[in-house]
Amino acid sequence: MGKESGNAFDFRLFKRLLKYTNPYRLTLYFVAFSAIALSAFGVLRPILLKLTIDESIVNTSMENLIFYVSLMIGVLIFEVIFQFCFIYYANWLGQEVIRDLRVNLFRHMLKFRMAYFDKSAVGRLVTRAVSDIETIAGIFSQGLFMIIADLLKMVAVLGVMLYWSWKLTLIVLIVLPFILYATRIFQKKMKSAFEEVRTQVSNLNSFVQERITGMKIVQIFAREETEYKNFKVINDKHRKGWIKTVWYNSIFFPIAEIASSITIGLIFWYGGLRVLESDAISLGVIVMFMELVQMFFRPLRQIADKFNTLQMGMVATNRVFGILDTHSSIDDEGSTVLSGIKGDISFKDVKFSYVEHEEVLKGISFDAEAGETIAIVGATGAGKSTVINLLSRLYDIKSGEILVDGINIKDATLVSLRKEIAVVLQDVFLFADTILNNITLNNPEVTEEQVIQASKEIGVHDFISTLPNGYHYNVKERGVMLSSGQRQLIAFLRAYVSNPSILVLDEATSSVDSYSEQLIQDATDKITKGRTSIVIAHRLATIKKADRILVMDAGKIVEQGTHKQLLKKENGYYKNLYEVQFMEEAI
């Protein structure tokens, strides 16, 4: 898409965008008709003015004066009506198109694999989905149709001028090439300038969003001055991008205005001489031409101005379609719908790498029978969390197989697979919404009564009841109104009400206080009962009851067995890990 950025206008890109108007063809046609009507009524006014002067004022005819003035009032009324229809429905069409486009874009992004979000700045994606798409609306409301209307008016004006006086028209045509050349140069320069503006807007959005999100880190490490300086640099680049567009506008529009004034002066001079010499040119024709010249050159200036809007819209379109053309989704070609599964899990020689040629998992194999609790331990970077990412198909494996109840997860539909698995992450994410909505995730099938009953079963109800408005308490962005332990309990309840066949706990007690840890431990015992569970543990004391413990190191399973079995291994990895942690806690 971006390869043709040097062109003033990308017709293939525009043709693709125009497909989004297909459901609104009648509106599109009506807007086009309104543009034609505006052109017709626009040129009628100067003609009526000419007739009023020559047949009423010069001939002192009151009857003709009343007649032509009445016609002008009628034309003006119709022009106002079509102007309203044109502006309203062109804007309406633009909003309908960007609504559909934004829905398509968001739906497309929802399917992206995690690897895409790992490499993409959130601020840039937000810019594409919000401000860039809003800019596209200008193509319809202020760009395309306005340009078409202006071009039609110019053609109509030129036809009228040729009909009444080819000599005066020749004066206009002599000046026209200079205006067209300046307009062409202006369009190319503005295309380049707007691409730079959109890039800098994206960079600015990304920087601001990341710093606001990570403000705690900025302040803890006293990086305010550094980030302030970095922001000034990025903001200055943004300013320079816009100044460049202002510079081009400052040059072009005075040139266009001077050309229009010179043309009017030449017509007044030449036409005045012809009137004094009793030539075929009348006073009414001169006045009409002065009006027509304004109508002829004004659209040229407006076209250049509207082309700015069109260019910004096309640059934004290019960026949005760039995301729509990105194929980074997990292949969902499976046809098997998982429902009510037992929960048997089997990893068979699974290999995986986030970065090519840098394997994170180096051929791991293990089985978990239905109802078993499997714990995975190991040092940071051993590949523990990767295991659960692959089980939920947030990433696809490089080789090997992952089976659930004997079915390859690639043969199952993504939705049915993920409905059978509930995950409680170490870093709990809560939306800026009520506790109830964060638990149900707005699933209409889960009622508030069910949530309250579930919270009582796992011992969370008392904590929620102490909050203002209870289950309708708004936790604000990312759940900042709750402690890490409280957020973790909400995550446990979220997993529990989904009634999964397989439960995954990713270091769920690694960063909570002792009181919350006890609540979480009780909740863990409750929700893991009777279902297959995979527990990734940092504190080894929390996994003593696991049916089996897998010990990972550098992407491989180096040991496995129960807690007691692993402690009996002389110089075993798990035994050394446990003793070191036990001594640290004792200190």
XYZ file of C-alpha atoms in Angstrom, residues 40 44 50 102 172 202 225 247 262 264 269 289-290 294 366 398 403 432 451 497-498 534 557:
23
model
C -26.505 24.291 -12.236
C -27.784 30.540 -13.035
C -26.557 39.810 -16.467
C -13.724 0.747 12.311
C -9.363 33.515 -18.277
C 1.280 8.207 15.692
C 13.170 15.210 33.500
C 4.199 26.792 4.720
C -5.304 39.937 -12.261
C -10.720 40.253 -13.152
C -10.082 46.609 -18.787
C -17.894 37.588 -16.167
C -16.539 39.232 -13.021
C -14.701 34.401 -9.006
C 4.128 -34.744 29.373
C 6.825 -24.916 15.775
C -3.794 -32.897 22.494
C -12.315 0.122 33.885
C -21.569 -14.733 40.588
C -17.751 -18.773 37.049
C -16.664 -19.760 33.531
C -1.857 -26.674 35.600
C 11.647 -30.902 31.518
